[in-house]
Amino acid sequence: MKYQFDLDPLFGKLKKLGVKRVGLVLPEGLKMYADYISSELKKQGYEVIISGNFNYGACDAPDLDFEQICDCLVNFGHAPLPVESKIPIVFIEVDFVFLYMDILKENLDLIKNEGQKVGLISTVNYVKELPKVKGYLEGEGFEVFIGKGGDRVAYPGQILGCDFSSATTISNQVDFFIFVGEGRFHPLGVAISTEKKVFAFDCDGIYSLNEYKDKILKERFGAIFRAKDSKKFGIIVSSKKGQKRLALAKILKRKIEDSGFFADIIFMDEVAPDRLYGFDYDSFVICACPRIGIDDAKRYKKPLLTPKELEIVLDRKEEYVMDEIDQEDF
Amino acid sequence: MKYQFDLDPLFGKLKKLGVKRVGLVLPEGLKMYADYISSELKKQGYEVIISGNFNYGACDAPDLDFEQICDCLVNFGHAPLPVESKIPIVFIEVDFVFLYMDILKENLDLIKNEGQKVGLISTVNYVKELPKVKGYLEGEGFEVFIGKGGDRVAYPGQILGCDFSSATTISNQVDFFIFVGEGRFHPLGVAISTEKKVFAFDCDGIYSLNEYKDKILKERFGAIFRAKDSKKFGIIVSSKKGQKRLALAKILKRKIEDSGFFADIIFMDEVAPDRLYGFDYDSFVICACPRIGIDDAKRYKKPLLTPKELEIVLDRKEEYVMDEIDQEDF
């Protein structure tokens, strides 16, 4: 994994903003560079305050009262997202090299079996690798589609853990998807949202998300089943600006009450198992990052539901729909 | 342990404020009553949003952007502290009964050996039990002192984990202290701050804090020793309104730099071990709640220092001074 640390673009942007005090926000994988980036900024005459909070995306960049102590925020590793902020946020994307091109080439026969029309999807750190992968696949006779997502995604082909529109928009045109990136959650979301086959890669080679999707859906229907007897629901809303789905939470609260049950809205910044231990609700509905209810559900004692899963519980719906964040949810 | 749940005083205060939307903030031990308190408030016509964050004291009651979604905050279990807040905070104290009066009576001979002048100290949940204990001890021939602390404490005799002034102010007048309450950290702070003997109680009986103090001081000097080779210091400031010692952090940063080392200020809401893992600093200085560096230090990989301990590291001071929060630190 190579990080590109050319700080000149950052210095240029800061100069343009005319700021003096910089708040530095880094995701976990880049925190080890905090003191390096800070020392380089200080050499340029800036005051620096580093955020020690977790940073999962552009959705939670401007948390805390940074506007009282800094003139701007600098968030490494994420692309801009339309979130409110009292001070400017400079997003510095960090590009990774896609390390699995060779594995892709070795498995051409396997993917040719799936069809000739392929959709490419990626996360922001790998999205600039898409033209290279596209060029290679076209040379091999594939027709390659890269979808333009909604307002919440910055690049064609980019997907977020809460927005799969770059995939769903081209789903009807393609036979299958290839995920250019790392990690399972993003391609899983595409597999659930599109019902198409999705190929991804890790150090062991190429794999399809279909089996993993079956496993996760079994877990989800397990949680839905466990939640069916719930009388008291806690609806969790995160204070993170890009996850704060309070309008949605209020709709769900009314829906729960209309179904004859009790619901409270619970507001917190970081959603974590130990923050819920003390409460006496039967189930929790997560109106924060959609990953929490799915990726981390096993770490919680009580059933966690996504807003879509709550509808299955209350309305006895059958169809599973992936939770995504919509501007109307806020 | 008995909780007193007469909600009428709360209803009275809310009526006076003329509010409609109530943010409910509960410490861990009371979270289990969240849905009960919420349902009672709803019966009175209030909208309720519950904080899911941890709540350790009046120092962190008004975190999050509650002012955008509520008209006031209600914080159970703590006495008022002078902290800034954009919306009114109603503090509802929760009184515990001191369960160890019998043990105190059984051990009169033991404490009589320590002298005739006794200082009483307590935490807010037990402070209303002080007159009862005072009356009993006076009846037994003791001269009883209850100190009036600084502006940060609401009641005579009350101590906070960051303010032992109710004890230090009477330390010269007393032979020893009796702690009316539960838990070890508060009486430990008094033992360190006053160097007087402090008696406390738990289910096993009466005990003196002196041995525990020796153990903790050994641990602290261990951390100080480990930190002596540090070149890069991370200075942690909490965004919690009553812990946000940014002015102190800036002074310490300059002090570290003047000593020829590197320092960054790191800003976060909740200080927790996993938030520091990613960083590449050699030691951390905790300008947040003083308990973190002392009670929780073993959960962290790198040495944690209180601001006072940093002075021992940098100035080769010998004397151990307990970290307390001062209004000038903000």
XYZ file of C-alpha atoms in Angstrom:
660
model
C 0.000 0.000 0.000
C 1.529 3.306 -1.049
C 0.426 6.660 0.284
C 1.115 9.700 -1.837
C 2.263 12.527 0.386
C 2.742 15.504 -1.809
C 1.658 18.288 0.543
C 2.079 21.124 -1.980
C -1.581 20.991 -3.125
C -2.603 21.325 0.527
C -0.307 24.297 1.060
C -1.747 25.907 -2.084
C -5.317 25.482 -0.871
C -4.535 26.813 2.604
C -2.799 29.860 1.158
C -5.872 30.574 -0.959
C -8.123 30.324 2.108
C -5.876 32.721 4.020
C -6.147 30.679 7.199
C -3.754 30.451 10.107
C -5.052 27.692 12.398
C -5.543 24.281 10.803
C -7.552 21.385 12.240
C -6.192 18.091 10.938
C -8.633 15.182 10.616
C -7.234 11.766 9.696
C -8.816 8.337 9.303
C -7.237 5.543 11.375
C -4.882 4.363 8.646
C -3.302 7.791 8.345
C -3.103 8.779 12.025
C 0.480 7.519 12.159
C 1.403 10.414 9.853
C -0.240 13.062 12.072
C 3.011 14.304 13.585
C 4.718 14.357 10.154
C 1.932 16.353 8.476
C 1.698 18.628 11.503
C 5.450 19.330 11.493
C 5.346 20.165 7.765
C 2.406 22.519 8.331
C 4.198 24.181 11.239
C 7.259 24.757 9.023
C 4.917 26.729 6.759
C 3.833 28.867 9.695
C 0.484 27.249 10.480
C -0.845 26.422 13.929
C -2.154 22.862 13.998
C -4.694 21.059 16.141
C -5.174 17.369 15.405
C -8.482 15.585 15.792
C -8.172 12.481 17.915
C -11.660 11.236 17.106
C -12.207 8.398 14.709
C -12.833 9.558 11.161
C -14.769 7.216 8.934
C -15.507 9.439 5.995
C -16.331 12.911 4.808
C -19.600 12.363 6.705
C -17.945 12.920 10.086
C -15.140 15.334 9.277
C -16.410 18.484 10.994
C -17.460 17.087 14.355
C -16.412 18.685 17.658
C -16.269 22.453 18.212
C -13.377 22.944 15.847
C -14.776 26.258 14.628
C -13.882 27.766 18.009
C -10.222 26.837 17.784
C -9.401 26.520 14.069
C -9.993 28.486 10.863
C -10.416 25.432 8.661
C -10.357 21.653 8.716
C -8.165 19.460 6.543
C -9.497 15.949 6.027
C -7.167 13.440 4.422
C -8.332 10.339 2.616
C -11.875 11.278 1.641
C -13.634 13.030 -1.204
C -15.997 15.939 -0.526
C -19.554 15.211 0.591
C -22.280 17.851 0.907
C -22.237 18.335 4.698
C -22.793 21.483 6.732
C -19.738 22.989 8.412
C -19.121 26.289 10.165
C -15.568 26.501 8.810
C -14.191 25.443 5.397
C -13.146 21.822 5.000
C -10.262 21.039 2.665
C -10.443 17.451 1.450
C -7.117 15.930 0.480
C -7.665 12.665 -1.296
C -5.142 9.914 -0.799
C -4.730 7.615 -3.759
C -3.882 3.959 -3.414
C -2.503 1.761 -6.164
C -4.795 -1.174 -7.046
C -2.520 -4.107 -6.265
C -4.610 -6.874 -7.824
C -4.294 -6.202 -11.575
C -2.256 -9.392 -12.000
C -4.877 -11.472 -10.213
C -7.539 -9.912 -12.440
C -5.525 -10.868 -15.535
C -5.002 -14.431 -14.306
C -8.759 -14.885 -13.815
C -10.024 -13.573 -17.154
C -11.584 -16.930 -18.082
C -13.558 -17.001 -14.846
C -15.060 -13.565 -15.329
C -15.668 -14.083 -19.067
C -18.143 -16.784 -18.015
C -20.248 -14.096 -16.370
C -20.826 -12.093 -19.516
C -19.336 -9.411 -21.678
C -20.760 -6.279 -20.074
C -19.007 -5.288 -16.856
C -19.633 -2.429 -14.429
C -16.678 -1.020 -12.516
C -17.080 0.249 -8.972
C -14.565 1.641 -6.525
C -13.991 3.601 -3.330
C -12.495 7.070 -3.420
C -8.948 5.942 -2.690
C -8.932 3.696 -5.761
C -11.238 5.581 -8.101
C -8.356 7.028 -10.109
C -7.320 3.468 -10.979
C -10.585 2.872 -12.871
C -9.385 4.134 -16.313
C -6.459 1.717 -16.168
C -8.700 -1.257 -15.339
C -11.254 -0.122 -17.919
C -8.572 0.129 -20.619
C -7.306 -3.339 -19.871
C -10.770 -4.935 -19.903
C -11.768 -3.201 -23.146
C -8.564 -4.545 -24.687
C -9.807 -7.991 -23.687
C -13.133 -7.477 -25.434
C -15.369 -6.436 -22.538
C -17.824 -3.594 -22.741
C -17.094 -1.527 -19.625
C -19.600 0.698 -17.778
C -18.762 3.233 -15.076
C -21.902 4.743 -13.540
C -22.398 8.339 -12.514
C -23.891 8.275 -8.998
C -25.985 10.842 -7.127
C -24.995 14.115 -5.488
C -23.324 12.457 -2.522
C -20.553 10.827 -4.563
C -17.760 12.864 -6.115
C -16.562 10.529 -8.904
C -18.090 8.213 -11.516
C -17.776 4.652 -10.308
C -17.281 5.720 -6.675
C -19.471 4.096 -4.064
C -19.854 4.944 -0.385
C -20.874 2.632 2.412
C -24.163 4.549 2.380
C -24.553 5.208 -1.349
C -24.459 2.621 -4.103
C -25.999 4.813 -6.799
C -22.950 4.548 -9.077
C -23.740 0.844 -9.275
C -27.547 0.803 -9.282
C -27.704 3.370 -12.074
C -25.986 0.991 -14.519
C -27.176 -2.285 -13.034
C -29.623 -2.983 -15.890
C -26.897 -2.527 -18.487
C -24.278 -4.866 -17.068
C -23.901 -8.614 -16.581
C -21.768 -8.294 -13.467
C -19.554 -5.908 -11.448
C -15.870 -5.746 -10.638
C -14.888 -3.907 -7.449
C -11.577 -2.048 -7.683
C -10.606 -1.527 -4.072
C -10.258 -3.256 -0.737
C -12.608 -4.451 1.976
C -15.873 -6.345 1.816
C -18.578 -3.939 2.852
C -18.711 -1.777 -0.266
C -18.964 -4.634 -2.812
C -21.404 -6.395 -0.451
C -23.670 -3.365 -0.615
C -23.536 -3.480 -4.413
C -24.296 -7.215 -4.424
C -27.367 -6.648 -2.220
C -28.507 -3.479 -4.007
C -28.171 -4.791 -7.568
C -28.534 -8.562 -7.175
C -25.776 -8.874 -9.757
C -22.617 -10.912 -9.246
C -19.792 -8.801 -7.830
C -16.129 -9.804 -8.049
C -13.593 -8.468 -5.595
C -9.970 -9.230 -4.716
C -7.824 -9.796 -1.697
C -4.400 -11.314 -1.035
C -5.842 -14.781 -1.634
C -7.088 -13.956 -5.122
C -10.408 -13.196 -6.793
C -13.692 -13.976 -5.094
C -17.373 -13.354 -5.664
C -19.487 -11.618 -3.033
C -22.457 -13.938 -3.493
C -21.672 -16.388 -0.709
C -20.804 -13.607 1.694
C -24.047 -11.866 0.795
C -26.007 -15.044 1.670
C -24.230 -15.271 5.030
C -24.887 -11.622 5.867
C -28.544 -11.808 4.814
C -29.011 -14.835 7.079
C -27.566 -12.796 9.952
C -29.803 -9.861 9.089
C -32.959 -11.969 9.022
C -31.803 -13.443 12.344
C -31.714 -9.941 13.835
C -35.081 -9.123 12.254
C -36.565 -12.279 13.773
C -35.126 -11.470 17.218
C -36.569 -7.943 16.988
C -40.093 -9.080 16.171
C -41.127 -9.308 19.840
C -39.718 -5.893 20.740
C -41.982 -3.506 22.594
C -39.456 -0.701 23.213
C -37.257 0.604 20.418
C -34.283 2.947 20.739
C -33.732 4.904 17.534
C -30.074 5.895 17.318
C -29.177 9.158 15.561
C -25.546 10.153 15.176
C -24.479 13.764 15.621
C -21.962 13.315 12.789
C -23.036 15.865 10.212
C -23.250 13.485 7.274
C -25.068 10.771 9.227
C -27.531 12.817 11.285
C -30.771 11.344 9.946
C -33.047 13.004 12.490
C -35.949 13.528 10.069
C -35.922 9.835 9.243
C -35.722 8.965 12.956
C -38.822 11.051 13.690
C -40.750 9.299 10.911
C -39.693 5.899 12.250
C -40.633 6.904 15.802
C -44.149 7.766 14.685
C -44.321 4.546 12.691
C -43.338 2.503 15.754
C -45.841 4.343 17.938
C -48.570 3.895 15.320
C -47.836 0.174 15.501
C -48.564 0.299 19.240
C -45.009 0.209 20.551
C -42.738 2.596 22.470
C -39.813 4.458 20.898
C -37.219 6.984 21.993
C -34.730 8.862 19.855
C -31.196 8.495 21.219
C -28.590 10.991 20.052
C -24.847 10.262 20.223
C -21.684 11.007 18.309
C -19.946 7.646 18.034
C -22.222 4.619 18.045
C -20.528 1.834 20.022
C -21.689 -1.262 21.941
C -20.795 0.042 25.406
C -22.871 3.167 24.869
C -25.995 1.035 24.504
C -25.365 -1.471 27.314
C -27.001 0.644 29.981
C -30.283 1.221 28.142
C -33.382 -0.913 28.627
C -34.726 -0.998 25.053
C -35.491 -4.287 23.311
C -34.035 -3.339 19.914
C -32.179 -0.443 18.377
C -32.726 1.132 14.970
C -29.570 2.720 13.560
C -30.214 6.034 11.769
C -26.471 6.666 11.517
C -23.919 4.992 9.232
C -25.555 1.957 7.558
C -22.452 -0.147 8.187
C -22.992 -0.186 11.967
C -26.099 -2.324 11.873
C -24.560 -4.763 9.423
C -20.782 -4.944 9.918
C -20.726 -4.531 13.687
C -24.054 -6.075 14.717
C -22.456 -9.063 16.449
C -20.653 -6.799 18.913
C -24.011 -5.665 20.314
C -26.173 -7.576 22.791
C -29.521 -6.351 21.524
C -30.715 -6.606 17.888
C -29.673 -3.695 15.689
C -31.898 -2.875 12.738
C -31.407 -0.615 9.761
C -34.384 1.661 8.955
C -35.289 -0.657 6.068
C -35.118 -3.688 8.352
C -37.481 -1.990 10.815
C -40.035 -1.886 8.000
C -39.701 -5.638 7.620
C -40.324 -6.013 11.371
C -43.333 -3.680 11.497
C -44.934 -4.254 8.116
C -44.004 -7.921 7.735
C -42.342 -7.064 4.434
C -40.315 -9.830 2.812
C -37.901 -8.100 0.469
C -34.496 -7.078 1.822
C -33.424 -3.548 0.876
C -29.970 -2.130 1.638
C -29.916 0.970 3.840
C -28.591 4.033 2.028
C -28.438 7.655 3.137
C -30.683 10.099 1.309
C -30.616 13.892 1.646
C -34.288 13.704 2.652
C -33.312 11.706 5.758
C -31.728 14.756 7.405
C -28.621 1.485 46.512
C -31.799 3.525 46.315
C -32.558 6.090 43.636
C -35.092 8.763 44.448
C -37.310 9.347 41.460
C -39.617 12.150 42.340
C -39.956 13.861 38.970
C -42.163 16.716 40.188
C -39.229 19.072 40.838
C -38.101 18.443 37.244
C -41.571 19.167 35.864
C -41.636 22.375 37.904
C -38.306 23.557 36.527
C -39.256 22.725 32.947
C -42.544 24.604 33.280
C -40.655 27.642 34.529
C -38.277 27.473 31.552
C -41.230 27.257 29.153
C -39.493 24.640 27.026
C -40.993 22.014 24.767
C -38.128 19.786 23.610
C -36.034 18.174 26.349
C -32.611 16.570 25.923
C -32.097 13.916 28.584
C -28.514 13.230 29.719
C -27.914 10.317 32.074
C -24.782 8.805 33.591
C -24.299 5.072 32.994
C -25.921 3.991 36.242
C -29.156 5.769 35.363
C -29.406 4.945 31.654
C -31.649 2.001 32.472
C -34.302 4.529 33.545
C -34.110 6.498 30.274
C -37.302 5.036 28.809
C -39.154 5.486 32.134
C -38.156 9.154 32.535
C -38.844 9.764 28.849
C -42.317 8.233 29.057
C -43.135 10.364 32.098
C -41.943 13.498 30.290
C -43.985 12.596 27.218
C -47.098 12.210 29.382
C -46.541 15.857 30.384
C -46.443 16.864 26.715
C -42.688 17.195 26.238
C -40.719 15.941 23.261
C -37.681 14.007 24.420
C -34.325 13.227 22.859
C -31.994 11.058 24.924
C -28.226 11.414 24.866
C -26.507 8.109 24.171
C -23.051 9.435 24.988
C -21.354 8.578 28.222
C -21.893 11.178 30.925
C -19.277 11.389 33.629
C -20.262 14.591 35.327
C -21.626 18.070 34.938
C -18.384 18.716 33.012
C -19.639 16.877 29.924
C -23.386 17.433 30.075
C -23.866 19.783 27.139
C -21.807 18.027 24.459
C -23.139 17.332 20.949
C -25.238 19.804 18.954
C -28.197 19.506 21.284
C -29.010 23.188 20.913
C -30.179 22.476 17.363
C -32.711 19.879 18.390
C -33.675 20.657 21.995
C -34.668 23.688 24.064
C -32.895 22.536 27.226
C -30.873 19.699 28.689
C -31.745 17.743 31.798
C -28.790 16.082 33.494
C -29.519 13.596 36.243
C -27.067 12.659 38.959
C -24.785 15.678 39.033
C -24.639 19.074 40.710
C -24.200 22.234 38.635
C -20.716 23.218 37.444
C -19.884 26.534 35.766
C -19.717 25.357 32.124
C -20.743 27.192 28.977
C -23.886 25.957 27.240
C -25.990 27.358 24.428
C -29.203 26.091 26.030
C -30.182 25.907 29.718
C -29.106 22.823 31.646
C -31.355 21.588 34.434
C -29.389 19.525 36.944
C -31.421 16.963 38.840
C -29.400 15.566 41.676
C -29.877 11.965 42.638
C -29.300 11.198 46.281
C -27.933 7.931 47.543
C -28.213 6.660 51.082
C -24.829 6.111 52.767
C -24.988 2.408 53.526
C -21.945 2.147 55.782
C -23.013 3.968 58.951
C -22.992 0.681 60.876
C -19.455 -0.107 59.736
C -18.393 3.371 60.795
C -19.899 2.812 64.232
C -18.232 -0.580 64.608
C -14.825 0.949 63.870
C -14.898 3.923 66.197
C -11.874 2.686 68.169
C -9.806 2.425 65.003
C -10.528 5.954 63.872
C -10.187 7.396 67.372
C -6.527 6.345 67.157
C -6.057 8.822 64.325
C -7.051 11.871 66.316
C -10.023 13.878 67.435
C -10.379 16.321 64.520
C -11.984 14.805 61.457
C -12.751 16.273 58.032
C -15.746 14.923 56.127
C -15.701 14.658 52.346
C -18.238 13.319 49.914
C -19.394 13.171 46.316
C -22.550 14.931 45.207
C -24.766 11.860 45.436
C -23.925 11.432 49.131
C -23.340 15.015 50.203
C -26.753 15.298 51.823
C -25.756 12.480 54.173
C -22.954 14.586 55.693
C -25.052 16.249 58.458
C -26.127 12.811 59.679
C -22.549 11.529 59.829
C -21.370 14.788 61.381
C -24.037 14.599 64.085
C -23.108 11.061 64.962
C -19.353 11.794 65.167
C -19.898 14.909 67.274
C -21.967 12.804 69.634
C -18.942 10.534 69.948
C -16.688 13.443 70.915
C -15.063 14.256 67.566
C -14.610 17.787 66.285
C -15.974 17.643 62.744
C -14.914 19.911 59.844
C -16.665 20.227 56.501
C -14.721 22.437 54.095
C -16.159 24.955 51.662
C -14.485 24.308 48.314
C -13.919 26.582 45.316
C -16.362 27.798 42.669
C -16.459 24.472 40.866
C -18.096 22.588 43.720
C -21.709 23.153 44.681
C -21.764 21.902 48.296
C -19.542 22.093 51.392
C -17.690 18.828 51.740
C -18.258 17.868 48.089
C -15.226 16.828 46.078
C -14.944 16.191 42.358
C -12.483 13.940 40.595
C -10.829 17.172 39.435
C -11.321 19.358 42.512
C -10.314 18.492 46.052
C -10.573 22.031 47.419
C -13.226 21.077 49.988
C -10.536 18.871 51.536
C -7.370 20.933 51.041
C -8.994 24.023 52.539
C -9.421 22.293 55.911
C -6.443 19.954 55.719
C -4.377 21.923 58.253
C -7.198 21.819 60.785
C -7.908 18.098 60.782
C -6.086 14.946 61.873
C -7.657 12.751 59.193
C -10.563 12.488 56.716
C -13.597 10.262 56.403
C -15.042 9.801 52.923
C -18.821 9.433 52.816
C -19.460 7.841 49.452
C -18.397 5.058 47.140
C -15.466 4.390 44.848
C -11.742 4.838 45.320
C -10.714 7.694 43.075
C -12.173 10.576 45.053
C -10.701 9.623 48.452
C -7.435 8.729 46.698
C -7.244 12.264 45.346
C -7.753 13.620 48.854
C -5.061 11.302 50.250
C -2.578 12.520 47.616
C -3.603 16.185 47.833
C -3.587 16.456 51.610
C -1.167 13.727 52.706
C -3.579 13.035 55.545
C -4.985 9.609 56.301
C -8.326 9.041 54.543
C -10.823 6.393 55.616
C -13.364 4.991 53.197
C -15.828 2.104 53.182
C -16.945 -0.701 50.946
C -18.851 -3.946 51.376
C -15.813 -5.466 53.120
C -15.656 -2.778 55.777
C -13.546 0.256 56.584
C -10.178 0.788 54.911
C -7.560 3.494 54.712
C -6.458 4.871 51.343
C -2.786 4.953 52.295
C -1.746 1.614 50.836
C -3.698 2.221 47.669
C -2.086 5.635 47.386
C 1.378 4.024 47.589
C 0.454 1.549 44.848
C -0.915 4.269 42.572
C 2.087 6.550 43.140
C 4.418 3.680 42.205
C 2.455 3.255 38.976
C 2.598 6.977 38.319
C 6.337 7.192 38.812
C 6.618 4.156 36.517
C 4.788 6.095 33.800
C 6.921 9.162 34.485
C 10.082 7.061 34.154
C 8.869 5.507 30.880
C 8.085 8.978 29.523
C 11.516 10.401 30.274
C 12.959 9.367 26.875
C 10.009 10.742 24.896
C 10.802 13.013 21.978
C 7.237 13.458 20.648
C 4.360 14.323 22.960
C 0.662 14.290 22.116
C -1.281 16.683 24.334
C -4.868 15.507 24.607
C -7.614 18.108 25.018
C -11.210 17.006 25.426
C -14.016 18.907 23.733
C -16.192 18.305 26.800
C -17.037 21.790 28.011
C -15.916 21.306 31.603
C -12.677 19.539 30.664
C -11.508 21.578 27.674
C -8.190 22.812 29.069
C -6.901 24.280 25.820
C -5.096 27.216 27.436
C -3.177 24.807 29.651
C -2.413 22.587 26.643
C -0.911 25.529 24.770
C 1.294 26.404 27.754
C 2.458 22.781 27.994
C 3.127 22.642 24.236
C 5.427 25.644 24.487
C 7.100 24.146 27.544
C 7.775 20.892 25.680
C 9.111 22.764 22.650
C 11.284 24.961 24.876
C 12.745 21.757 26.263
C 13.743 20.767 22.726
C 11.004 18.238 22.012
C 8.062 17.989 19.621
C 4.420 18.372 20.679
C 1.022 18.390 19.020
C -2.334 19.241 20.533
C -4.885 16.490 19.880
C -8.548 17.367 20.283
C -11.206 14.719 20.889
C -14.490 14.274 22.735
C -14.113 10.954 24.532
C -10.558 9.964 25.440
C -10.189 6.199 24.942
C -7.306 3.798 24.269
C -8.328 2.903 20.713
C -8.398 6.564 19.707
C -4.680 6.849 20.500
C -3.471 3.552 18.998
C -2.957 4.959 15.518
C -0.787 7.904 16.567
C 3.007 7.820 16.577
C 3.723 9.916 19.680
C 5.935 8.601 22.466
C 3.818 9.845 25.363
C 0.488 11.563 25.868
C -0.348 14.366 28.286
C -4.005 14.365 29.335
C -5.511 17.862 29.580
C -8.984 16.386 30.024
C -10.449 14.641 33.087
C -7.621 13.966 35.588
C -8.951 10.465 36.240
C -8.032 9.245 32.749
C -4.294 9.407 33.284
C -4.527 7.733 36.675
C -7.489 5.335 36.787
C -7.304 4.127 33.188
C -3.578 4.389 32.437
C -3.049 0.634 32.242
C -5.469 0.328 29.349
C -3.169 2.461 27.188
C -0.011 1.264 25.418
C 1.934 4.510 25.665
C 2.603 6.402 28.924
C -0.124 8.843 29.915
C 0.904 11.835 31.994
C -1.110 14.408 33.877
C -0.003 18.037 33.326
C 1.667 17.980 36.741
C 3.491 14.756 35.891
C 4.797 16.324 32.682
C 6.502 18.911 34.870
C 8.262 16.115 36.740
C 9.432 14.699 33.394
C 10.653 18.008 31.973
C 11.883 19.810 35.068
C 13.088 16.753 36.990
C 10.834 17.791 39.868
C 10.476 15.276 42.678
C 7.241 16.148 44.444
C 4.040 14.490 43.239
C 1.095 16.881 42.844
C -2.437 15.740 42.026
C -3.927 17.108 38.807
C -6.913 19.373 39.409
C -8.911 21.511 36.997
C -8.632 25.255 37.417
C -10.726 27.883 35.619
C -7.459 29.359 34.311
C -6.791 26.123 32.400
C -9.574 26.853 29.914
